[in-house]
Amino acid sequence: MPNPLVRKLENFVRLSPEEKQALERIAQPTRRLGAREDVIRDGERPRHVNVVLEGWACRYKQLEDGRRQVISIFLPGDLCDPHVFVLRNMDHSLGTLTPVVLAEIPETAIRDVAQEYPRLAEALWWEMLMTAAIQREWTVSLGQRLATERLGHLFCELFLRLRAVGMTSETSCEFPITQADLGDAMGLSTVHINRTLKELRAEGLIRLRGRQLTIPDFPALRAASLFDPAYLHYERDPSVSDAD
Amino acid sequence: MPNPLVRKLENFVRLSPEEKQALERIAQPTRRLGAREDVIRDGERPRHVNVVLEGWACRYKQLEDGRRQVISIFLPGDLCDPHVFVLRNMDHSLGTLTPVVLAEIPETAIRDVAQEYPRLAEALWWEMLMTAAIQREWTVSLGQRLATERLGHLFCELFLRLRAVGMTSETSCEFPITQADLGDAMGLSTVHINRTLKELRAEGLIRLRGRQLTIPDFPALRAASLFDPAYLHYERDPSVSDAD
DNA sequence: GCTCAAACTTAACTTGGGTTAGTTCAGTGC
DNA sequence: GCACTGAACTAACCCAAGTTAAGTTTGAGC
């Protein structure tokens, strides 16, 4: 099973064997957590950059009165903030949604690798900018899209992000999170998530049973959700030859 | 009138005269736009980094069916994406809300200045991370907060951001955008923005007339909106002496 | 194969906010 | 002074999504 961080970055730049090795060296498993545990909490001082190697995690923020918003979802290969250190304290928490294996990378290791391999530095930039683009798209979803569009859009996004790290079949992927988590992420109540899933199922746009999501007709779901994958920027740099 | 970019960055690091001069040199006015014009449109290729010197601007995304979400608001001193160039095409538009004066900085100029002055590089990192933190907070607002909290929270945020560039009095600031724009930013209809403003006014939490916003009792508005300024990270680096 | 808890599902009812369709107000141009 | 325009404001009605309060399914642990 290849390193998901390597797989992810290869969607943007072609990496040499040495570059891949350098990445794999710094992204080794160092911490295992169960489902629903905190990686780091709001207010704490970050000690390393976390990379998800296995499982699903999230950024979230809890309001004083208990309301909780999941701000981002992290899939295998995702980096949680390559440059957290600049700000001294976390302004949100990181938690797991499923059991998770993390690579905890020290500040210096990231810096060194970026210094030595400029193409890796560029790939890390791409990853940061794409993360920001996803955050913006969530803003659009929460601000403008109806519940069916919101969920459909999220399914499209997560399916493509999982495909980018080789974790999908033709039309299906693992989908291991609960309806309550989906609600916290999309700003909807659990009950309404359930209603909305029922509707999407009834229209034949998705199948979702156990921990398995199937999108039988991606273009159909895409159209129903006004999903435009451009913001994911999965185009390889044309200045890098595709021939190896 | 000092350069707002300099003022903003000084909230995080203390800058030497040479550092200030270097910033001022690259952040010179190069483009003037009227209200409601586009700086750059979705799909276009960015040519420079934009810094707002005067006026208010925004990031926005327009859906096929006309719905529009304002994704971020840019105030004087704000940089629109120091590293857009990595992604080849814009996945959203930048537009003005009022007449605006921009500094258009070439990619290389930013890079050079960051290379020569490491403290400026760090300040630019801080600015990027704070922008991301603001985006996350908007996600929380749109997902969890009621209309009154949402608007109150936005007023608190914008007031503090304006104060950081010296554009407030004790309790007031310019507030030059329309209720329709507020609606597009907070995912609410214009009508409901109006109702909600009425409510906030009735509770004595804000005054808003003409283009002037007054927050007579900031702690009260803060409490009513569950606003916690920690995410703005306006703490000066403690490793830098406060004595000049 | 039984127990227990978490996750899922549903129905009935309520509410926050959207929609439609205006009126009023404040500039601006002439 | 009057027309014109864009913004601010309001009322009546409607609907998407929240809330409450169940019942049902699933699966881990024994």
XYZ file of C-alpha atoms (C1' of nucleotides) in Angstrom:
548
model
C 0.000 0.000 0.000
C 1.762 3.168 -1.201
C 1.979 6.279 0.973
C -1.242 8.296 0.475
C 0.612 11.613 0.767
C 2.825 10.633 -2.171
C -0.217 9.527 -4.163
C -2.005 12.755 -3.446
C 0.834 15.072 -4.397
C 1.424 13.109 -7.595
C -1.917 14.421 -8.799
C -0.237 17.755 -9.181
C 3.479 17.247 -9.876
C 5.370 14.242 -11.137
C 7.760 13.150 -8.417
C 11.182 11.578 -8.875
C 12.055 8.435 -6.897
C 14.226 10.488 -4.532
C 11.420 12.963 -3.934
C 9.030 10.124 -3.160
C 11.537 8.588 -0.793
C 12.059 11.873 0.995
C 8.295 12.221 1.479
C 7.882 8.655 2.636
C 10.716 9.090 5.092
C 9.029 12.010 6.856
C 5.473 10.644 6.590
C 5.841 7.509 8.710
C 3.105 6.332 11.103
C 3.771 7.668 14.604
C 0.354 7.785 16.292
C -2.804 5.683 16.314
C -6.154 6.938 17.588
C -9.593 5.423 17.944
C -12.759 6.936 16.498
C -14.031 10.172 18.052
C -10.783 11.149 19.762
C -9.087 14.532 19.712
C -5.747 14.922 17.933
C -5.238 18.393 19.341
C -7.625 20.756 21.080
C -8.590 24.393 20.625
C -6.160 26.626 22.521
C -3.315 24.116 22.658
C 0.046 24.768 21.096
C 0.737 22.664 17.998
C 3.837 20.500 18.194
C 3.947 18.958 14.716
C 2.279 18.791 11.344
C -0.201 15.924 11.173
C -0.649 13.834 8.056
C -3.517 11.367 7.873
C -2.236 7.995 6.671
C -5.352 5.907 7.386
C -8.912 6.764 8.400
C -10.945 9.980 8.359
C -10.406 12.982 10.612
C -11.762 16.516 10.828
C -11.277 20.070 11.959
C -14.089 21.276 14.164
C -15.092 24.077 16.414
C -17.412 23.807 19.367
C -19.408 26.833 20.527
C -19.875 27.583 24.218
C -23.456 26.366 24.092
C -22.534 23.011 22.585
C -23.254 23.604 18.912
C -20.521 21.959 16.865
C -19.383 22.713 13.322
C -17.127 20.355 11.413
C -15.025 22.766 9.366
C -13.087 20.365 7.143
C -12.831 16.645 6.583
C -9.388 15.058 6.290
C -8.915 11.918 4.205
C -5.817 9.739 3.850
C -3.015 11.802 2.325
C -4.292 15.079 3.774
C -2.001 17.413 5.689
C -3.456 19.363 8.593
C -1.792 22.769 8.258
C 1.816 22.621 7.078
C 2.483 25.937 8.821
C 0.489 25.946 12.072
C 3.579 26.933 14.004
C 3.439 30.549 12.928
C 0.297 31.014 15.028
C 1.083 30.018 18.556
C -2.222 28.495 19.597
C -4.831 26.410 17.823
C -8.053 28.312 17.145
C -9.954 25.068 16.542
C -9.654 21.365 17.327
C -8.639 18.372 15.243
C -10.459 15.128 15.917
C -10.915 11.713 14.397
C -14.120 10.477 12.795
C -12.916 6.866 12.495
C -9.838 5.098 13.877
C -6.878 6.956 12.396
C -3.155 6.491 11.796
C -1.191 9.725 11.761
C 2.280 10.777 10.753
C 3.442 13.565 13.056
C 6.062 15.552 11.197
C 8.313 18.016 13.026
C 8.350 21.588 11.743
C 11.977 21.323 10.660
C 11.483 18.122 8.658
C 8.876 19.781 6.427
C 11.048 22.828 6.006
C 14.135 20.785 5.148
C 12.397 18.636 2.596
C 10.848 21.688 0.935
C 14.227 23.381 0.836
C 16.009 20.431 -0.710
C 13.331 19.534 -3.278
C 11.724 22.613 -4.831
C 9.203 20.452 -6.634
C 7.993 19.135 -3.287
C 7.762 22.702 -2.015
C 5.548 23.521 -4.973
C 3.432 20.430 -4.370
C 2.964 21.468 -0.745
C 1.869 24.896 -1.928
C -0.642 23.279 -4.199
C -1.961 21.188 -1.324
C -2.360 24.293 0.869
C -4.128 26.264 -1.820
C -6.424 23.387 -2.639
C -7.335 23.065 1.032
C -8.245 26.751 1.019
C -10.285 26.282 -2.149
C -12.231 23.446 -0.520
C -12.886 25.655 2.477
C -14.278 28.347 0.174
C -16.516 25.841 -1.563
C -17.910 24.765 1.822
C -18.684 28.414 2.486
C -20.694 28.469 -0.738
C -22.472 25.235 0.182
C -23.439 26.404 3.651
C -24.469 29.828 2.407
C -26.384 28.990 -0.745
C -27.103 25.337 -1.372
C -30.226 23.469 -0.292
C -29.849 20.310 1.759
C -29.951 17.934 -1.242
C -27.433 20.008 -3.169
C -25.217 20.359 -0.117
C -25.026 16.643 0.522
C -24.724 15.774 -3.168
C -21.917 18.285 -3.536
C -20.103 16.833 -0.547
C -20.418 13.311 -1.928
C -18.970 14.450 -5.264
C -16.086 16.205 -3.552
C -15.196 13.355 -1.226
C -15.479 10.796 -4.026
C -13.010 12.700 -6.206
C -10.649 13.334 -3.297
C -10.693 9.632 -2.428
C -10.167 8.697 -6.069
C -7.087 10.929 -6.105
C -5.504 8.645 -3.505
C -6.729 5.446 -5.138
C -9.422 4.685 -2.602
C -12.425 4.226 -4.889
C -13.681 1.600 -7.279
C -15.447 2.634 -10.489
C -18.544 3.977 -8.713
C -18.069 3.277 -4.990
C -16.016 4.196 -1.970
C -15.877 3.602 1.749
C -17.988 6.121 3.597
C -17.368 5.481 7.272
C -18.904 8.495 8.988
C -22.229 8.860 10.768
C -25.230 10.942 9.790
C -24.656 13.050 12.910
C -21.156 13.938 11.667
C -22.556 14.749 8.227
C -25.017 17.061 9.939
C -22.288 18.832 11.900
C -20.331 19.293 8.678
C -23.172 20.565 6.539
C -24.948 22.672 9.155
C -28.054 20.455 9.130
C -29.792 18.464 11.860
C -29.373 14.695 11.944
C -33.044 14.251 11.211
C -32.818 16.410 8.136
C -29.690 14.596 6.932
C -31.670 11.388 7.139
C -34.615 12.849 5.211
C -32.283 14.251 2.590
C -30.405 10.963 2.134
C -33.751 9.263 1.656
C -34.586 11.752 -1.063
C -31.242 11.321 -2.849
C -31.688 7.544 -2.676
C -35.232 7.779 -3.994
C -33.982 9.748 -6.989
C -31.388 7.052 -7.637
C -28.524 9.517 -7.214
C -26.731 7.600 -4.475
C -26.704 4.324 -2.614
C -25.455 4.440 0.956
C -25.542 1.329 3.124
C -23.256 0.156 5.856
C -20.091 2.117 5.300
C -20.311 2.027 1.521
C -21.262 4.900 -0.790
C -22.154 4.242 -4.416
C -22.682 6.942 -6.999
C -24.206 5.011 -9.911
C -24.333 8.040 -12.247
C -21.747 10.644 -11.320
C -22.767 13.171 -14.009
C -26.337 13.014 -12.720
C -25.316 13.699 -9.108
C -22.962 16.371 -10.318
C -25.750 18.120 -12.223
C -28.209 17.829 -9.347
C -25.680 19.367 -6.949
C -24.282 22.096 -9.240
C -20.883 20.497 -8.620
C -17.979 21.855 -10.667
C -14.715 20.009 -9.910
C -12.532 22.903 -11.103
C -11.873 24.070 -7.541
C -10.065 20.825 -6.739
C -7.361 21.746 -9.295
C -6.454 18.174 -10.141
C -4.566 19.110 -13.290
C -0.958 18.079 -13.544
C 1.430 20.911 -14.188
C 1.721 21.046 -18.011
C 5.298 22.304 -17.725
C 6.200 18.890 -16.330
C 6.469 16.281 -19.046
C 4.032 13.409 -18.747
C 6.595 11.011 -20.213
C 8.773 9.466 -17.574
C -1.667 58.264 5.656
C 0.585 55.247 6.270
C 0.435 52.174 4.086
C -2.352 49.888 5.405
C -0.379 46.739 4.578
C 2.445 47.940 6.812
C -0.010 48.799 9.583
C -1.653 45.425 9.335
C 1.530 43.365 9.445
C 2.786 45.403 12.394
C 0.012 43.828 14.440
C 2.025 40.657 14.312
C 5.720 41.494 13.987
C 7.630 44.657 14.747
C 9.079 45.914 11.477
C 12.333 47.768 10.992
C 12.384 50.951 8.880
C 14.006 49.043 6.001
C 11.365 46.358 6.173
C 8.618 48.975 6.106
C 10.244 50.698 3.158
C 10.548 47.432 1.267
C 6.845 46.770 1.814
C 5.839 50.271 0.852
C 7.923 50.047 -2.297
C 6.080 46.975 -3.567
C 2.622 48.047 -2.334
C 2.135 51.173 -4.435
C -1.235 52.091 -5.969
C -1.440 50.775 -9.535
C -5.150 50.355 -10.239
C -8.358 52.185 -9.381
C -11.810 50.638 -9.716
C -15.343 51.860 -9.117
C -17.855 50.112 -6.872
C -19.227 46.792 -8.065
C -16.484 46.049 -10.608
C -14.564 42.814 -11.061
C -10.858 42.731 -10.260
C -10.453 39.292 -11.804
C -13.011 36.744 -12.864
C -13.515 33.044 -12.189
C -11.509 30.984 -14.710
C -9.037 33.725 -15.565
C -5.319 33.379 -14.988
C -3.991 35.569 -12.178
C -1.221 37.965 -13.175
C -0.337 39.559 -9.829
C -1.034 39.607 -6.141
C -3.613 42.260 -5.270
C -3.380 44.341 -2.124
C -6.292 46.555 -1.144
C -5.022 50.047 -0.277
C -8.390 51.846 -0.107
C -12.002 50.670 -0.127
C -13.655 47.318 0.423
C -13.501 44.335 -1.934
C -14.556 40.709 -1.827
C -14.104 37.199 -3.087
C -17.275 35.734 -4.465
C -18.620 32.816 -6.388
C -21.670 32.874 -8.602
C -23.622 29.661 -9.213
C -25.001 28.838 -12.663
C -28.498 29.770 -11.546
C -27.487 33.202 -10.293
C -27.144 32.598 -6.569
C -24.117 34.470 -5.311
C -22.004 33.856 -2.237
C -19.530 36.426 -0.980
C -16.755 34.213 0.390
C -14.503 36.800 2.038
C -14.427 40.523 2.555
C -11.185 42.414 1.918
C -10.418 45.601 3.834
C -7.532 48.033 3.376
C -4.271 46.223 4.047
C -5.604 42.835 2.969
C -3.726 40.693 0.477
C -5.734 38.601 -1.958
C -3.759 35.333 -2.120
C 0.008 35.805 -1.963
C 0.440 32.545 -3.877
C -2.351 32.335 -6.445
C 0.157 31.598 -9.141
C 0.621 27.982 -8.129
C -2.932 27.228 -9.303
C -3.206 28.268 -12.899
C -6.786 29.500 -12.981
C -8.983 31.374 -10.548
C -11.735 29.208 -9.057
C -13.654 32.288 -7.912
C -13.888 36.003 -8.691
C -12.599 39.071 -6.931
C -14.807 42.140 -7.041
C -15.126 45.531 -5.429
C -17.864 46.502 -3.001
C -16.951 50.216 -2.986
C -14.516 52.219 -5.119
C -11.116 50.620 -4.542
C -7.420 51.412 -4.949
C -5.249 48.344 -5.496
C -1.556 47.610 -5.480
C -0.828 44.910 -8.044
C 2.349 43.166 -6.991
C 4.221 40.889 -9.392
C 4.900 37.341 -8.204
C 8.646 37.915 -8.168
C 8.454 41.072 -6.038
C 6.713 39.234 -3.200
C 9.173 36.375 -3.436
C 12.191 38.705 -3.422
C 11.035 40.724 -0.456
C 10.265 37.568 1.524
C 13.672 36.161 0.671
C 15.533 39.268 1.713
C 13.590 39.970 4.924
C 12.728 36.781 6.835
C 10.596 38.741 9.281
C 8.424 39.907 6.392
C 8.187 36.328 5.185
C 6.920 35.368 8.611
C 4.461 38.244 8.638
C 3.127 37.132 5.267
C 2.681 33.639 6.646
C 0.759 35.066 9.545
C -1.470 37.004 7.160
C -2.189 33.846 5.116
C -2.983 31.769 8.177
C -5.214 34.462 9.618
C -7.102 34.670 6.328
C -7.652 30.909 6.537
C -8.801 31.249 10.161
C -11.338 33.891 9.140
C -12.608 31.595 6.423
C -13.084 28.828 8.978
C -14.966 31.168 11.277
C -17.306 32.074 8.426
C -17.926 28.354 7.937
C -18.966 28.171 11.593
C -21.213 31.222 11.227
C -22.976 29.938 8.134
C -23.337 26.460 9.565
C -24.380 27.169 13.127
C -25.221 30.754 13.954
C -28.671 32.337 13.789
C -29.141 35.482 11.737
C -28.631 37.882 14.681
C -25.510 36.046 15.851
C -24.184 35.867 12.316
C -24.494 39.564 11.690
C -23.279 40.483 15.166
C -20.277 38.236 14.743
C -19.453 39.812 11.381
C -19.683 43.312 12.849
C -17.304 42.334 15.654
C -14.845 40.823 13.194
C -14.870 43.703 10.762
C -14.589 46.251 13.547
C -11.471 44.587 14.966
C -9.939 44.132 11.517
C -10.546 47.796 10.738
C -9.121 48.820 14.107
C -5.977 46.857 13.291
C -5.357 49.230 10.380
C -6.380 52.325 12.311
C -9.699 52.840 10.609
C -11.986 53.082 13.621
C -12.784 55.604 16.300
C -13.525 54.446 19.843
C -16.855 52.828 18.969
C -17.475 53.530 15.274
C -16.249 52.761 11.810
C -17.171 53.321 8.204
C -19.461 50.619 6.965
C -19.923 51.282 3.274
C -21.605 48.124 1.983
C -25.239 47.484 1.177
C -27.661 45.153 2.902
C -27.771 43.078 -0.279
C -24.004 42.500 -0.046
C -24.347 41.587 3.627
C -26.979 39.060 2.609
C -24.741 37.510 -0.031
C -21.953 37.244 2.537
C -23.992 35.741 5.344
C -26.219 33.479 3.280
C -29.372 35.431 4.145
C -31.918 37.260 2.015
C -31.856 41.042 1.865
C -35.225 41.166 3.549
C -34.016 39.079 6.442
C -30.857 41.150 6.793
C -33.092 44.159 7.190
C -35.287 42.464 9.781
C -32.211 41.296 11.679
C -30.583 44.740 11.675
C -33.821 46.127 13.043
C -33.649 43.602 15.858
C -29.994 44.360 16.687
C -30.805 48.074 16.699
C -33.835 47.532 18.920
C -31.638 45.713 21.430
C -29.226 48.632 21.363
C -26.385 46.423 20.163
C -25.547 48.458 17.059
C -26.323 51.693 15.317
C -26.065 51.677 11.526
C -27.006 54.706 9.503
C -25.667 56.043 6.290
C -22.291 54.420 5.924
C -21.492 54.513 9.636
C -21.534 51.601 12.068
C -21.465 52.213 15.817
C -21.044 49.506 18.423
C -21.884 51.326 21.655
C -21.107 48.324 23.888
C -18.650 45.944 22.274
C -18.693 43.363 25.099
C -22.482 43.207 24.825
C -22.415 42.577 21.075
C -19.595 40.118 21.565
C -21.612 38.159 24.126
C -24.777 38.218 22.022
C -22.869 36.878 19.012
C -20.670 34.309 20.799
C -17.707 36.175 19.306
C -14.250 35.102 20.475
C -11.482 37.211 18.897
C -8.810 34.519 19.427
C -9.049 33.386 15.784
C -7.805 36.754 14.567
C -4.446 36.119 16.272
C -3.661 39.766 16.899
C -0.916 39.017 19.410
C 2.518 40.360 18.690
C 5.251 37.769 18.632
C 6.466 37.637 22.273
C 9.978 36.747 21.089
C 10.160 40.254 19.638
C 10.791 42.894 22.280
C 8.067 45.501 22.653
C 10.623 48.169 23.510
C 11.903 49.892 20.443
C -27.732 -16.280 20.546
C -28.614 -12.517 24.042
C -27.587 -7.690 25.618
C -26.815 -3.073 25.061
C -25.574 1.006 22.800
C -24.995 3.521 18.950
C -26.752 4.560 14.597
C -30.533 4.938 11.661
C -35.365 5.988 10.532
C -39.871 8.124 10.846
C -43.918 11.152 12.042
C -45.959 15.424 13.874
C -45.327 19.803 14.798
C -42.790 24.346 15.023
C -39.912 28.041 13.417
C -36.346 30.724 11.145
C -35.763 32.607 7.178
C -37.243 33.002 2.037
C -40.352 35.093 -1.409
C -43.222 38.395 -3.397
C -44.634 42.678 -3.720
C -44.727 46.500 -2.508
C -43.609 51.722 -0.036
C -40.371 55.170 1.614
C -36.155 57.644 1.629
C -31.875 59.922 0.025
C -29.175 61.281 -3.355
C -28.096 63.101 -8.246
C -28.799 65.141 -12.579
C -30.978 68.619 -14.854
C -38.114 72.236 -8.142
C -38.918 67.529 -10.262
C -37.811 63.107 -12.266
C -35.007 59.080 -11.684
C -32.488 55.566 -9.251
C -30.643 52.586 -5.897
C -30.940 51.502 -1.234
C -33.599 50.870 2.896
C -37.549 49.230 4.868
C -42.182 46.571 5.613
C -46.101 43.205 5.485
C -48.235 38.782 4.226
C -47.540 34.486 3.128
C -44.839 30.159 2.425
C -41.468 26.520 2.863
C -37.023 24.327 4.182
C -35.153 22.746 7.966
C -35.238 22.304 13.202
C -37.230 19.933 17.284
C -39.248 16.407 19.883
C -40.160 12.033 20.561
C -40.614 8.086 19.369
C -39.405 3.084 16.953
C -36.078 0.100 14.419
C -31.804 -1.785 12.830
C -26.976 -3.003 13.369
C -23.091 -4.699 15.415
C -19.746 -5.378 19.179
C -19.012 -7.964 23.357
C -19.849 -11.857 26.002
